[in-house]
């Protein structure tokens, strides 16, 4: 039951992008087309799940015993960067098609602060290893949900008769704000 | 302090070794020639070869799925380079350089409009509304779909509202051919000297009414040049580009001025070589 709560919390109530405001750059950058948004979401899901688990392990079995908690950020960034490289290498071999589809988005995940954010949150919220995995995957799902919803809206928005001053990024930012406002409505559904 | 440094260094080392191992484990064996072929290509990623970009084409060449002369942009030089990398002998004669040509010269002053089109400024949408705003339902609409499709900036819309290929920039990739809803653009061999710049298939009187420089199917050019060089497509004379007529003087025979002597490869013939001349001749002079 608590895992279900965790999933709903990560997906809707504490949505990474729309409520916690993490990973805004890819949220605005790759949301122009639904297909690229789907690719980016998939890649983030993969990296976030893997990186969070590894950083949890590193934190609890390396940093904590040596009393090196101040190295947390540095170590996590190192892990995420290495993970992204690993995923890219593996994908190139195992699924060239997917590798080609994701293209530049794969290395770009290194700089996605949502990935680092989730890894840090897992530590702050004192999740167990299994909770970490569930929370990270659900968090990535929330990121994907926001990205896909937003790209769907932007595709329609492109065809809409927008006032000239609002065209392009301006209306996208306004829309993102309204979408975020809508997601605030979920708060209170789950505590924490 | 020392522990912190060593832990971080250790972490970095482990990650480094892990990645090095992974790189070996997940190594993808690519044909080394693929890289070389890619280097030899122009890198325009225009898709003129029929593959999704230069790297796709390079992969296809190495696998033997594409011929070394498959790149329409690179021309002979690229063909020879690729053939050398692949250890093949390139057949020079197989490569005929081609260039895009807009088969219409119906500028505003010679081709009247039938209504004022006020919609979205693309040829594709104008063409859907009763065939476009021009009285000639075959003519260039002048909204520049081909111009936007050209990755080399080789097409301009002249003041008369007709697309024109800037031959110095055209690479013959053929993207504009696809973009034109009126199918006005053809890839023609650069060695051809005479071109019929009209696509109107209507009967003579109707064609003339729609545009002063239209082909009226008088067949004079066919009689002069011979049927092996010019064919009739409905009421429209077309150059047979497999065996084009060689004498530029044929252009003078056309009573409407639909036929033009044009040098696409820049070799001298009495033809507009500069932009001003070309614009002047495109707007209906030269009788």
Coordinates of C-alpha atoms in Angstrom, one line a residue:
Chain A
X1 CA 0.0 0.0 0.0
X2 CA 2.7 2.4 0.9
X3 CA 4.4 1.8 -2.4
X4 CA 1.2 2.7 -4.2
X5 CA 1.1 5.9 -2.2
X6 CA 4.7 6.5 -3.2
X7 CA 3.9 6.0 -6.9
X8 CA 0.9 8.4 -6.8
X9 CA 3.0 10.9 -4.9
X10 CA 5.8 10.8 -7.4
X11 CA 3.5 10.8 -10.4
X12 CA 1.0 13.5 -9.5
X13 CA 1.3 15.1 -6.1
X14 CA 5.0 15.8 -6.1
X15 CA 5.5 15.8 -9.8
X16 CA 9.2 16.5 -10.5
X17 CA 8.6 19.1 -13.1
X18 CA 5.3 20.7 -12.4
X19 CA 5.4 20.8 -8.6
X20 CA 9.1 20.5 -7.6
X21 CA 10.4 22.5 -10.7
X22 CA 13.2 20.1 -11.5
X23 CA 14.3 19.3 -15.1
X24 CA 12.8 22.4 -16.5
X25 CA 15.4 22.6 -19.3
X26 CA 14.5 19.4 -21.1
X27 CA 10.8 20.1 -20.2
X28 CA 10.9 23.2 -22.4
X29 CA 13.7 22.0 -24.8
X30 CA 12.4 18.7 -26.1
X31 CA 8.6 19.2 -25.8
X32 CA 8.0 20.6 -29.2
X33 CA 7.2 17.2 -30.7
X34 CA 5.4 14.3 -29.1
X35 CA 7.8 11.7 -30.6
X36 CA 10.9 13.3 -29.2
X37 CA 9.2 13.8 -25.8
X38 CA 8.5 10.1 -25.7
X39 CA 12.1 9.2 -26.5
X40 CA 13.4 11.6 -23.9
X41 CA 11.0 10.2 -21.2
X42 CA 12.1 6.7 -22.0
X43 CA 15.8 7.6 -21.7
X44 CA 15.2 9.5 -18.4
X45 CA 13.3 6.6 -17.0
X46 CA 16.2 4.3 -17.6
X47 CA 18.9 6.5 -16.3
X48 CA 17.0 7.8 -13.3
X49 CA 16.1 4.3 -12.1
X50 CA 19.7 3.1 -12.5
X51 CA 21.5 6.2 -11.2
X52 CA 19.3 6.4 -8.1
X53 CA 19.9 2.9 -7.1
X54 CA 23.6 3.1 -7.6
X55 CA 23.8 6.4 -5.8
X56 CA 21.8 5.0 -2.9
X57 CA 24.2 2.1 -2.6
X58 CA 27.2 4.5 -2.8
X59 CA 25.7 6.7 -0.2
X60 CA 24.9 4.0 2.3
X61 CA 27.9 1.7 1.8
X62 CA 30.6 4.2 1.0
X63 CA 29.9 7.8 2.1
X64 CA 28.1 7.0 5.3
X65 CA 30.7 4.6 6.8
X66 CA 33.5 7.0 6.0
X67 CA 31.5 10.0 7.3
X68 CA 31.8 11.8 4.0
X69 CA 28.3 13.1 3.6
X70 CA 29.6 16.4 2.2
X71 CA 30.8 14.6 -0.9
X72 CA 27.2 13.6 -1.7
X73 CA 26.6 16.0 -4.6
X74 CA 30.0 15.5 -6.2
X75 CA 29.8 11.7 -5.9
X76 CA 26.2 11.6 -7.3
X77 CA 27.1 13.7 -10.3
X78 CA 30.0 11.4 -11.0
X79 CA 27.7 8.4 -10.8
X80 CA 25.1 9.9 -13.1
X81 CA 27.6 10.9 -15.7
X82 CA 29.1 7.4 -15.7
X83 CA 25.7 5.8 -15.8
X84 CA 24.7 7.9 -18.8
X85 CA 27.8 6.8 -20.6
X86 CA 27.2 3.2 -19.7
X87 CA 23.6 3.4 -20.9
X88 CA 24.7 5.0 -24.2
X89 CA 27.4 2.3 -24.8
X90 CA 24.9 -0.5 -23.9
X91 CA 22.1 0.9 -26.1
X92 CA 24.4 1.3 -29.1
X93 CA 25.2 -2.4 -28.9
X94 CA 21.9 -3.9 -27.8
X95 CA 19.4 -1.7 -29.5
X96 CA 20.9 0.5 -32.3
X97 CA 17.4 1.6 -33.3
X98 CA 16.6 3.0 -29.9
X99 CA 20.0 4.6 -29.7
X100 CA 19.4 6.3 -33.0
X101 CA 16.0 7.5 -31.9
X102 CA 17.2 9.0 -28.6
X103 CA 20.2 10.6 -30.3
X104 CA 21.5 13.6 -28.6
X105 CA 19.0 13.3 -25.7
X106 CA 20.9 10.5 -24.2
X107 CA 24.1 12.5 -23.3
X108 CA 21.9 15.5 -22.4
X109 CA 20.4 13.6 -19.4
X110 CA 23.7 14.1 -17.7
X111 CA 22.7 17.7 -17.1
X112 CA 19.1 16.9 -16.2
X113 CA 18.9 18.2 -12.6
X114 CA 15.8 16.0 -12.1
X115 CA 18.1 12.9 -12.1
X116 CA 20.3 14.4 -9.4
X117 CA 17.3 15.7 -7.6
X118 CA 15.7 12.3 -7.3
X119 CA 18.9 10.8 -6.1
X120 CA 19.2 13.4 -3.4
X121 CA 15.6 13.1 -2.5
X122 CA 15.9 9.4 -1.9
X123 CA 18.5 10.2 0.7
X124 CA 16.6 13.0 2.3
X125 CA 13.4 11.1 2.6
X126 CA 15.3 8.1 4.0
X127 CA 14.0 5.6 1.5
X128 CA 15.0 2.0 1.6
X129 CA 16.6 0.5 -1.5
X130 CA 13.3 -0.9 -2.8
X131 CA 11.5 2.4 -2.1
X132 CA 14.4 4.2 -3.9
X133 CA 13.8 2.1 -7.0
X134 CA 10.0 2.6 -6.9
X135 CA 10.3 6.3 -6.2
X136 CA 12.9 6.9 -9.0
X137 CA 10.9 5.0 -11.6
X138 CA 7.7 6.7 -10.6
X139 CA 9.5 10.0 -10.5
X140 CA 10.7 9.5 -14.0
X141 CA 7.2 8.5 -14.9
X142 CA 6.0 11.8 -13.6
X143 CA 8.7 13.6 -15.6
X144 CA 7.5 11.7 -18.7
X145 CA 3.9 12.4 -17.9
X146 CA 4.6 16.2 -17.7
X147 CA 6.7 16.1 -20.8
X148 CA 4.2 14.2 -22.9
X149 CA 1.2 16.2 -21.7
X150 CA 3.1 19.4 -22.4
X151 CA 4.3 18.4 -25.9
X152 CA 0.7 17.4 -26.8
X153 CA -0.5 20.8 -25.8
X154 CA 2.4 22.5 -27.6
X155 CA 1.6 20.6 -30.8
X156 CA -1.9 22.0 -30.7
X157 CA -0.7 25.4 -29.6
X158 CA 1.4 25.7 -32.8
X159 CA -1.7 25.6 -34.9
X160 CA -3.6 28.0 -32.6
X161 CA -4.1 31.6 -33.5
X162 CA -1.9 33.0 -30.7
X163 CA -1.4 36.8 -30.4
X164 CA 1.9 37.8 -32.0
X165 CA 3.6 38.8 -28.8
X166 CA 2.9 35.5 -27.2
X167 CA 4.1 33.2 -30.0
X168 CA 6.8 30.6 -29.3
X169 CA 8.5 30.4 -26.0
X170 CA 6.3 33.0 -24.3
X171 CA 3.0 31.1 -24.7
X172 CA 4.9 27.8 -23.8
X173 CA 6.0 29.3 -20.5
X174 CA 2.5 30.6 -19.8
X175 CA 1.1 27.1 -20.6
X176 CA 3.7 25.5 -18.4
X177 CA 2.6 27.7 -15.6
X178 CA -1.1 26.8 -16.0
X179 CA -0.2 23.1 -16.2
X180 CA 1.8 23.4 -13.0
X181 CA -1.2 25.2 -11.4
X182 CA -3.4 22.3 -12.4
X183 CA -1.0 19.8 -10.8
X184 CA -1.0 21.8 -7.6
X185 CA -4.6 20.7 -7.3
X186 CA -3.3 17.2 -6.5
X187 CA -1.6 18.4 -3.3
X188 CA -3.3 17.0 -0.2
X189 CA -4.1 13.7 -2.0
X190 CA -1.0 12.2 -0.5
X191 CA 1.0 13.5 2.5
X192 CA 4.7 13.7 2.0
Chain B
X1 CA 40.7 14.9 4.0
X2 CA 42.9 12.0 2.6
X3 CA 39.9 9.7 3.0
X4 CA 37.7 12.1 1.1
X5 CA 40.1 12.4 -1.7
X6 CA 40.8 8.7 -2.0
X7 CA 37.1 7.8 -1.8
X8 CA 36.3 10.2 -4.6
X9 CA 39.3 9.2 -6.6
X10 CA 38.4 5.6 -6.0
X11 CA 34.8 6.2 -7.2
X12 CA 36.1 7.9 -10.3
X13 CA 38.6 5.1 -11.0
X14 CA 35.9 2.4 -10.6
X15 CA 33.6 4.3 -12.9
X16 CA 36.4 4.8 -15.4
X17 CA 37.4 1.1 -15.4
X18 CA 33.8 0.1 -15.5
X19 CA 33.2 2.3 -18.5
X20 CA 36.4 1.0 -20.2
X21 CA 35.2 -2.6 -19.6
X22 CA 31.8 -1.7 -20.9
X23 CA 33.2 -0.1 -24.0
X24 CA 35.0 -3.3 -24.7
X25 CA 32.1 -5.5 -23.9
X26 CA 29.6 -3.4 -25.8
X27 CA 31.9 -2.6 -28.6
X28 CA 30.1 -2.2 -31.9
X29 CA 32.1 -3.3 -34.8
X30 CA 31.8 -0.8 -37.6
X31 CA 33.4 -1.0 -40.9
X32 CA 36.4 1.4 -40.8
X33 CA 35.6 2.3 -44.4
X34 CA 32.2 3.7 -43.3
X35 CA 34.0 6.6 -41.4
X36 CA 36.1 7.3 -44.4
X37 CA 33.2 7.3 -46.8
X38 CA 31.4 9.7 -44.4
X39 CA 34.4 12.0 -44.5
X40 CA 34.4 12.0 -48.3
X41 CA 30.7 13.1 -48.4
X42 CA 29.7 16.7 -48.4
X43 CA 27.9 16.4 -45.1
X44 CA 24.8 18.3 -46.2
X45 CA 22.4 15.7 -44.9
X46 CA 20.0 16.7 -47.6
X47 CA 18.6 13.3 -48.3
X48 CA 19.0 13.6 -52.0
X49 CA 20.5 10.1 -52.2
X50 CA 17.3 8.6 -50.8
X51 CA 18.9 7.8 -47.4
X52 CA 18.3 9.5 -44.1
X53 CA 21.4 11.7 -44.2
X54 CA 25.1 11.2 -45.0
X55 CA 25.9 8.7 -42.3
X56 CA 23.0 6.5 -43.5
X57 CA 24.3 6.7 -47.0
X58 CA 27.8 5.9 -46.0
X59 CA 26.6 2.8 -44.1
X60 CA 24.6 1.7 -47.2
X61 CA 27.6 2.2 -49.5
X62 CA 29.8 0.0 -47.3
X63 CA 27.2 -2.7 -47.2
X64 CA 26.9 -2.5 -50.9
X65 CA 23.4 -1.3 -50.9
X66 CA 24.1 2.0 -52.5
X67 CA 26.4 2.8 -55.5
X68 CA 29.4 5.0 -55.0
X69 CA 27.9 7.6 -57.3
X70 CA 24.7 7.7 -55.2
X71 CA 25.4 11.2 -53.8
X72 CA 23.9 13.8 -56.2
X73 CA 25.5 16.7 -54.3
X74 CA 29.1 15.7 -54.2
X75 CA 29.5 15.2 -57.9
X76 CA 32.3 13.4 -59.6
X77 CA 34.9 14.2 -57.1
X78 CA 33.0 12.5 -54.3
X79 CA 32.2 9.6 -56.5
X80 CA 35.9 9.0 -57.2
X81 CA 36.8 9.3 -53.5
X82 CA 34.2 6.8 -52.4
X83 CA 35.1 4.4 -55.2
X84 CA 38.7 4.6 -54.1
X85 CA 37.9 3.9 -50.5
X86 CA 35.7 1.0 -51.5
X87 CA 38.3 -0.4 -53.9
X88 CA 36.0 -0.1 -56.9
X89 CA 36.6 1.6 -60.2
X90 CA 34.2 4.4 -60.8
X91 CA 32.5 4.6 -64.1
X92 CA 32.9 8.3 -64.9
X93 CA 30.4 8.2 -67.6
X94 CA 27.7 6.8 -65.3
X95 CA 27.7 10.1 -63.4
X96 CA 25.8 12.8 -65.1
X97 CA 25.6 15.9 -63.0
X98 CA 22.1 17.1 -62.7
X99 CA 20.6 20.4 -61.7
X100 CA 17.1 21.6 -60.8
X101 CA 15.3 23.7 -63.3
X102 CA 11.9 25.4 -62.8
X103 CA 9.8 24.7 -65.9
X104 CA 7.8 27.9 -65.7
X105 CA 8.4 31.5 -66.5
X106 CA 4.9 32.8 -66.0
X107 CA 5.8 36.0 -64.1
X108 CA 3.1 38.4 -62.9
X109 CA 3.2 40.5 -66.1
X110 CA 2.7 37.7 -68.5
X111 CA 0.5 35.3 -66.5
X112 CA -2.6 36.9 -65.1
X113 CA -4.3 35.8 -61.9
X114 CA -7.9 34.6 -61.7
X115 CA -8.5 35.6 -58.1
X116 CA -6.8 37.2 -55.2
X117 CA -5.5 34.6 -52.9
X118 CA -5.3 35.7 -49.3
X119 CA -4.7 32.4 -47.5
X120 CA -1.7 30.8 -46.0
X121 CA 1.4 31.8 -47.9
X122 CA 2.5 28.4 -49.1
X123 CA 2.2 26.9 -52.6
X124 CA 0.8 23.7 -51.1
X125 CA -2.2 25.4 -49.6
X126 CA -2.7 27.8 -52.5
X127 CA -2.7 24.9 -54.9
X128 CA -5.6 23.3 -53.1
X129 CA -7.8 26.2 -53.6
X130 CA -9.0 25.8 -57.2
X131 CA -5.5 25.0 -58.3
X132 CA -4.0 28.2 -57.2
X133 CA -4.5 31.9 -57.9
X134 CA -3.0 31.9 -61.4
X135 CA -5.1 31.6 -64.5
X136 CA -2.6 29.0 -65.7
X137 CA -3.4 26.0 -63.5
X138 CA 0.1 24.6 -64.2
X139 CA 2.2 27.6 -63.3
X140 CA 4.5 28.6 -60.5
X141 CA 2.5 30.0 -57.5
X142 CA 5.5 31.8 -56.2
X143 CA 5.1 31.2 -52.4
X144 CA 8.4 29.5 -52.2
X145 CA 7.8 26.0 -51.0
X146 CA 10.8 24.9 -53.0
X147 CA 12.8 27.8 -51.6
X148 CA 12.2 26.6 -48.1
X149 CA 12.8 23.0 -49.1
X150 CA 16.2 23.8 -50.5
X151 CA 19.0 23.0 -47.9
X152 CA 21.5 25.0 -50.0
X153 CA 19.6 28.3 -50.4
X154 CA 19.8 27.8 -54.2
X155 CA 16.2 28.9 -55.0
X156 CA 14.9 32.4 -55.1
X157 CA 11.6 33.9 -55.9
X158 CA 12.0 36.5 -58.5
X159 CA 10.2 39.9 -58.4
X160 CA 7.8 38.4 -60.9
X161 CA 6.8 35.8 -58.4
X162 CA 8.4 32.8 -60.1
X163 CA 10.9 30.5 -58.5
X164 CA 14.4 30.5 -60.1
X165 CA 17.3 28.2 -59.4
X166 CA 20.6 29.9 -58.6
X167 CA 22.8 27.5 -60.6
X168 CA 26.0 28.3 -58.8
X169 CA 24.4 26.9 -55.6
X170 CA 22.3 24.1 -56.9
X171 CA 23.6 20.6 -56.1
X172 CA 20.9 18.6 -57.7
X173 CA 19.7 17.0 -54.5
X174 CA 16.1 17.1 -55.7
X175 CA 14.4 18.3 -52.5
X176 CA 12.7 21.0 -54.4
X177 CA 11.3 18.6 -56.9
X178 CA 9.3 16.9 -54.1
X179 CA 8.2 20.2 -52.6
X180 CA 6.6 21.7 -55.7
X181 CA 2.8 20.9 -55.6
X182 CA 2.7 21.8 -59.3
X183 CA 5.6 19.4 -60.3
X184 CA 7.3 22.3 -62.1
X185 CA 10.8 21.4 -61.1
X186 CA 12.9 18.8 -62.9
X187 CA 16.4 17.6 -62.4
X188 CA 18.0 18.0 -65.8
X189 CA 21.5 17.1 -67.0
X190 CA 23.7 20.2 -66.9
X191 CA 25.0 19.4 -70.3
X192 CA 21.6 20.1 -71.9
X193 CA 21.6 23.5 -73.6
X194 CA 18.0 24.1 -74.6
X195 CA 15.1 23.9 -72.2
X196 CA 11.3 24.3 -72.6
X197 CA 10.3 26.4 -69.6
X198 CA 6.6 25.6 -69.6
X199 CA 4.5 22.9 -68.1
X200 CA 1.1 23.9 -69.4
X201 CA -0.6 20.9 -71.1
X202 CA -3.7 22.9 -72.3
X203 CA -4.5 23.5 -75.9
X204 CA -2.7 26.3 -77.6
X205 CA -5.4 29.0 -77.3
X206 CA -6.1 28.2 -73.7
X207 CA -2.5 28.1 -72.8
X208 CA -1.8 31.4 -74.5
X209 CA -4.7 33.0 -72.7
X210 CA -3.3 31.8 -69.4
X211 CA 0.2 32.9 -70.1
X212 CA 2.0 34.7 -72.8
X213 CA 5.1 32.6 -72.7
X214 CA 3.3 29.2 -72.6
X215 CA 3.9 26.4 -75.0
X216 CA 1.0 26.5 -77.5
X217 CA 1.9 23.1 -79.1
X218 CA 2.7 24.4 -82.5
X219 CA 5.3 21.7 -82.8
X220 CA 7.7 24.0 -84.6
X221 CA 10.5 23.0 -82.2
X222 CA 9.8 19.4 -82.9
X223 CA 10.0 19.9 -86.6
X224 CA 13.3 21.8 -86.4
X225 CA 15.0 19.6 -83.8
X226 CA 13.5 16.3 -84.7
X227 CA 11.2 13.9 -82.9
X228 CA 14.1 12.1 -81.3
X229 CA 14.9 15.2 -79.2
X230 CA 11.5 16.7 -78.4
X231 CA 8.4 14.8 -77.5
X232 CA 4.8 16.0 -77.1
X233 CA 3.1 15.4 -73.8
X234 CA -0.5 16.3 -74.5
X235 CA -0.3 19.9 -75.8
X236 CA 3.1 20.5 -74.3
X237 CA 6.4 20.0 -76.0
X238 CA 9.0 18.4 -73.7
X239 CA 12.8 18.0 -74.1
X240 CA 13.9 14.4 -74.2
X241 CA 16.6 14.8 -71.6
X242 CA 18.1 11.4 -72.5
X243 CA 19.1 12.9 -75.8
X244 CA 18.6 16.7 -75.7
X245 CA 18.8 18.9 -78.7
X246 CA 22.3 20.5 -78.9
X247 CA 21.7 23.6 -80.9
X248 CA 21.0 26.6 -78.7
X249 CA 19.5 28.4 -81.7
X250 CA 16.4 26.3 -81.3
X251 CA 15.3 28.8 -78.6
X252 CA 14.8 31.4 -81.3
X253 CA 12.3 29.2 -83.1
X254 CA 9.7 29.3 -80.4
X255 CA 7.0 31.8 -81.3
X256 CA 6.0 32.4 -77.6
X257 CA 9.5 32.3 -76.1
X258 CA 8.8 29.2 -74.0
X259 CA 12.1 27.7 -75.1
X260 CA 15.3 29.1 -73.7
X261 CA 18.9 28.4 -74.2
X262 CA 20.4 28.0 -70.8
X263 CA 23.8 26.9 -69.7
X264 CA 23.5 25.2 -66.4
X265 CA 27.2 24.3 -66.0
X266 CA 28.3 27.8 -66.8
X267 CA 29.9 27.2 -70.1
X268 CA 29.4 30.1 -72.4
X269 CA 26.5 30.3 -74.8
X270 CA 24.4 33.3 -75.6
X271 CA 22.4 33.2 -72.4
X272 CA 21.8 35.1 -69.2
X273 CA 24.7 34.4 -67.0
X274 CA 24.3 37.2 -64.5
X275 CA 21.4 37.6 -62.1
X276 CA 20.2 40.8 -63.8
X277 CA 20.2 39.2 -67.2
X278 CA 18.4 36.1 -66.0
X279 CA 15.7 38.2 -64.3
X280 CA 15.3 40.2 -67.4
X281 CA 14.9 37.2 -69.6
X282 CA 12.6 35.4 -67.0
X283 CA 10.3 38.4 -67.2
X284 CA 9.5 37.7 -70.8
X285 CA 12.0 39.5 -72.9
X286 CA 14.1 38.0 -75.7
X287 CA 11.8 38.0 -78.6

